[in-house]
Short mmCIF file of C-alpha atoms in Angstrom, two decimals:
data_model
loop_
_atom_site.label_atom_id
_atom_site.label_comp_id
_atom_site.label_asym_id
_atom_site.label_seq_id
_atom_site.Cartn_x
_atom_site.Cartn_y
_atom_site.Cartn_z
CA GLY A 414 23.32 6.92 8.47
CA ASN A 415 19.86 8.25 9.69
CA SER A 416 17.62 4.95 10.69
CA VAL A 417 14.21 3.94 13.62
CA THR A 418 13.93 1.41 15.44
CA GLN A 419 10.26 0.20 16.56
CA MET A 420 9.25 -2.83 18.12
CA GLU A 421 8.49 -5.79 16.91
CA GLY A 422 4.54 -7.21 16.57
CA PRO A 423 1.43 -7.65 16.96
CA VAL A 424 0.30 -6.20 19.43
CA THR A 425 -1.91 -7.48 20.75
CA LEU A 426 -4.54 -5.64 23.70
CA SER A 427 -7.80 -5.75 24.90
CA GLU A 428 -10.21 -2.41 23.68
CA GLU A 429 -9.39 1.08 26.38
CA ALA A 430 -6.30 -0.34 27.24
CA PHE A 431 -2.70 1.13 27.81
CA LEU A 432 -0.95 1.36 24.39
CA THR A 433 2.77 2.24 24.05
CA ILE A 434 4.18 1.23 20.90
CA ASN A 435 8.37 1.20 21.53
CA CYS A 436 10.65 4.06 18.36
CA THR A 437 13.78 4.86 18.79
CA TYR A 438 15.96 6.64 16.19
CA THR A 439 19.52 7.15 14.88
CA ALA A 440 20.33 10.65 13.04
CA THR A 441 23.37 13.74 13.18
CA GLY A 442 21.58 16.98 13.66
CA TYR A 443 18.03 17.60 14.73
CA PRO A 444 15.61 15.40 12.88
CA SER A 445 11.67 16.25 12.94
CA LEU A 446 10.16 13.05 13.75
CA PHE A 447 6.62 11.52 12.60
CA TRP A 448 3.69 8.68 13.21
CA TYR A 449 2.07 7.34 9.94
CA VAL A 450 -1.05 5.02 10.37
CA GLN A 451 -2.21 2.25 8.53
CA TYR A 452 -6.09 0.45 7.52
CA PRO A 453 -6.48 -2.64 6.14
CA GLY A 454 -6.03 -2.61 2.70
CA GLU A 455 -4.52 1.25 2.69
CA GLY A 456 -1.74 3.54 2.67
CA LEU A 457 -0.58 5.76 4.54
CA GLN A 458 -1.53 8.91 6.52
CA LEU A 459 0.03 10.95 9.51
CA LEU A 460 -1.13 10.63 12.52
CA LEU A 461 1.03 13.32 14.46
CA LYS A 462 4.21 14.73 14.36
CA ALA A 463 7.39 17.13 16.43
CA THR A 464 9.75 18.53 14.37
CA LYS A 465 12.44 19.20 17.39
CA ALA A 466 12.66 18.59 21.08
CA ASP A 467 10.20 17.95 23.73
CA ASP A 468 7.50 19.13 21.14
CA LYS A 469 4.95 16.47 21.74
CA GLY A 470 2.54 15.20 19.25
CA SER A 471 -1.04 14.90 19.38
CA ASN A 472 -3.87 13.54 17.55
CA LYS A 473 -6.60 11.07 17.48
CA GLY A 474 -5.89 10.94 21.26
CA PHE A 475 -2.21 9.63 20.62
CA GLU A 476 0.18 10.98 21.57
CA ALA A 477 4.12 11.28 20.74
CA THR A 478 7.17 12.93 22.95
CA TYR A 479 10.27 14.79 21.13
CA ARG A 480 13.35 13.19 23.20
CA LYS A 481 16.20 14.07 22.37
CA GLU A 482 18.24 12.37 26.00
CA THR A 483 17.34 9.62 24.86
CA THR A 484 16.03 9.54 21.29
CA SER A 485 13.05 8.44 20.94
CA PHE A 486 9.44 8.92 20.59
CA HIS A 487 7.11 6.56 21.66
CA LEU A 488 3.81 6.33 20.82
CA GLU A 489 0.40 6.56 23.57
CA LYS A 490 -2.45 6.10 23.40
CA GLY A 491 -5.13 5.84 26.58
CA SER A 492 -7.67 3.33 25.83
CA VAL A 493 -7.49 1.82 22.73
CA GLN A 494 -10.57 2.07 20.56
CA VAL A 495 -11.34 -1.32 17.62
CA SER A 496 -10.94 1.05 15.35
CA ASP A 497 -7.27 1.39 16.31
CA SER A 498 -6.68 -1.86 14.98
CA ALA A 499 -3.26 -0.26 12.29
CA VAL A 500 -0.43 -0.48 11.20
CA TYR A 501 2.44 2.14 12.49
CA PHE A 502 4.88 3.53 11.37
CA CYS A 503 7.36 5.03 13.31
CA ALA A 504 9.69 7.90 10.09
CA LEU A 505 12.06 10.59 10.50
CA SER A 506 13.57 13.06 8.49
CA ASP A 507 15.91 15.22 8.43
CA GLN A 508 15.66 18.61 7.97
CA GLY A 509 17.93 17.88 4.31
CA ASN A 510 16.46 17.72 0.90
CA THR A 511 16.37 13.39 1.53
CA PRO A 512 13.81 11.44 1.49
CA LEU A 513 11.59 9.79 5.02
CA VAL A 514 13.61 7.12 6.55
CA PHE A 515 11.10 5.06 7.79
CA GLY A 516 10.65 2.19 10.05
CA LYS A 517 9.49 -1.48 9.53
CA GLY A 518 6.03 -1.43 11.43
CA THR A 519 4.32 -2.39 14.73
CA ARG A 520 0.83 -4.16 13.53
CA LEU A 521 -2.04 -4.11 16.36
CA SER A 522 -5.12 -6.20 16.54
CA VAL A 523 -7.95 -4.53 19.72
CA ILE A 524 -9.82 -7.42 20.78
CA ALA A 525 -13.33 -6.41 21.93
CA ASP B 633 -7.55 13.25 0.99
CA ALA B 634 -5.08 14.16 -1.44
CA GLY B 635 -5.42 13.17 -4.75
CA ILE B 636 -3.43 10.68 -5.69
CA THR B 637 -4.38 7.87 -7.50
CA GLN B 638 -2.88 4.76 -8.70
CA SER B 639 -3.66 2.32 -11.47
CA PRO B 640 -3.91 -0.62 -12.03
CA ARG B 641 -5.09 -1.21 -8.67
CA HIS B 642 -4.52 -4.85 -9.38
CA LYS B 643 -1.84 -6.76 -11.11
CA VAL B 644 -0.95 -10.37 -12.14
CA THR B 645 1.61 -11.43 -14.43
CA GLU B 646 4.77 -13.33 -15.54
CA THR B 647 8.07 -13.68 -14.70
CA GLY B 648 10.01 -11.84 -17.84
CA THR B 649 7.37 -9.46 -18.96
CA PRO B 650 7.21 -5.96 -18.75
CA VAL B 651 4.77 -3.89 -15.96
CA THR B 652 4.79 -0.05 -15.66
CA LEU B 653 2.39 1.75 -12.64
CA ARG B 654 1.24 4.66 -12.48
CA CYS B 655 0.31 7.39 -9.93
CA HIS B 656 -1.50 9.97 -10.66
CA GLN B 657 -1.97 13.29 -8.87
CA THR B 658 -4.12 16.66 -8.92
CA GLU B 659 -2.42 18.46 -6.33
CA ASN B 660 0.59 19.68 -7.48
CA HIS B 661 2.72 18.35 -5.72
CA ARG B 662 7.32 18.66 -6.81
CA TYR B 663 7.84 15.13 -4.40
CA MET B 664 7.04 11.51 -6.10
CA TYR B 665 7.82 8.46 -4.47
CA TRP B 666 7.16 4.82 -5.49
CA TYR B 667 7.87 2.22 -2.26
CA ARG B 668 7.11 -1.32 -2.14
CA GLN B 669 5.51 -3.66 1.16
CA ASP B 670 7.16 -6.37 1.93
CA PRO B 671 5.81 -8.30 5.59
CA GLY B 672 9.25 -7.96 7.66
CA HIS B 673 10.61 -5.15 6.11
CA GLY B 674 8.08 -2.32 6.37
CA LEU B 675 8.14 -0.34 3.61
CA ARG B 676 11.52 0.35 1.25
CA LEU B 677 11.53 3.37 -1.27
CA ILE B 678 12.66 2.46 -4.66
CA HIS B 679 12.62 5.50 -6.33
CA TYR B 680 11.71 9.59 -6.21
CA SER B 681 11.65 12.68 -7.81
CA TYR B 682 12.34 15.68 -6.72
CA GLY B 683 10.78 18.01 -10.32
CA VAL B 684 9.63 16.71 -13.94
CA LYS B 685 12.44 14.51 -15.61
CA ASP B 686 13.83 15.02 -11.98
CA THR B 687 14.40 11.65 -10.34
CA ASP B 688 16.44 9.93 -7.18
CA LYS B 689 17.12 6.13 -6.41
CA GLY B 690 15.97 4.79 -3.11
CA GLU B 691 17.18 2.11 -1.10
CA VAL B 692 15.95 -0.34 -3.38
CA SER B 693 16.14 0.80 -6.66
CA ASP B 694 17.92 -3.09 -8.75
CA GLY B 695 15.40 -4.40 -11.14
CA TYR B 696 12.76 -0.79 -11.45
CA SER B 697 13.01 2.38 -13.89
CA VAL B 698 11.22 5.48 -12.74
CA SER B 699 9.88 8.52 -15.25
CA ARG B 700 8.37 11.39 -14.78
CA SER B 701 7.31 13.57 -18.24
CA LYS B 702 5.03 15.90 -16.38
CA THR B 703 4.28 17.38 -12.80
CA GLU B 704 1.78 15.39 -12.07
CA ASP B 705 2.67 11.48 -13.66
CA PHE B 706 4.98 9.03 -12.06
CA LEU B 707 5.25 6.03 -13.82
CA LEU B 708 7.38 2.86 -12.35
CA THR B 709 8.66 0.57 -14.62
CA LEU B 710 9.50 -3.28 -14.04
CA GLU B 711 11.45 -4.16 -17.10
CA SER B 712 11.59 -7.81 -16.74
CA ALA B 713 9.39 -8.40 -13.79
CA THR B 714 10.52 -11.78 -11.54
CA SER B 715 8.86 -13.47 -8.20
CA SER B 716 11.44 -11.49 -6.23
CA GLN B 717 8.94 -8.12 -7.51
CA THR B 718 5.64 -9.68 -5.84
CA SER B 719 4.19 -6.63 -3.38
CA VAL B 720 1.97 -4.51 -2.94
CA TYR B 721 3.61 -0.80 -4.39
CA PHE B 722 2.76 2.71 -3.14
CA CYS B 723 3.01 5.78 -4.50
CA ALA B 724 3.30 8.65 -2.26
CA ILE B 725 4.26 12.46 -2.87
CA SER B 726 4.82 15.63 -0.60
CA ALA B 727 5.57 19.42 -1.45
CA GLY B 728 8.08 21.57 -0.68
CA ARG B 729 11.00 19.12 0.59
CA ALA B 730 11.35 15.51 0.62
CA THR B 731 11.06 15.18 4.80
CA ASP B 732 7.79 17.37 4.32
CA THR B 733 4.34 14.96 5.31
CA GLN B 734 3.69 12.16 2.42
CA TYR B 735 1.05 11.26 1.58
CA PHE B 736 -0.10 7.80 0.31
CA GLY B 737 -2.36 6.95 -3.03
CA PRO B 738 -4.30 3.08 -2.29
CA GLY B 739 -0.67 0.54 -3.26
CA THR B 740 -1.30 -1.14 -5.95
CA ARG B 741 -0.60 -4.95 -5.77
CA LEU B 742 1.45 -6.79 -7.93
CA THR B 743 2.21 -11.13 -7.66
CA VAL B 744 4.04 -11.87 -10.78
CA LEU B 745 4.38 -16.18 -11.66
#
């Protein structure tokens, strides 16, 4: 079945450091891929998405490129801020009518 | 922000008591979902609905039931709460398909003593 694997957290970075959170997936066909973010005390919200191979999703300085050859969708940001501290979830859809499949989440803490 | 509310936001109950959580949306979206979030497990789907009176099970549906009698409301019921159901519960909605972007409510923190 479909699955998403994210790097284990927590990840702790200093402000202005470069961020990478790894995400790999297993799916049949050509899924769409998503990154959701959960700020403390809130529900998840969509950060970015990509719907086909080689697409790059971007938002708020975050980027992720859909790599079909490596079945990956790694999240990157060039310079993190304290306000980026949150839990990040990778997810996929199989283009069918079944709900999204989420990874377990990666907690990011950014210190000043 | 998508119009999704959850009630109650916090609840403490005792083992064996019934509990109902409510999700209400004002977006007229077709799909609604209930998830639970636990440390080390991430987000797990309990049940979802693809229309009024149309529901299906998710990954962790045992011990939970749902009902959707109106487009805007999706109820999650724990018939006899257990301590293992202590968790944070999130409702989500999506528009056209189950694979569309999901919009999440603020969550309900449930503690079963």
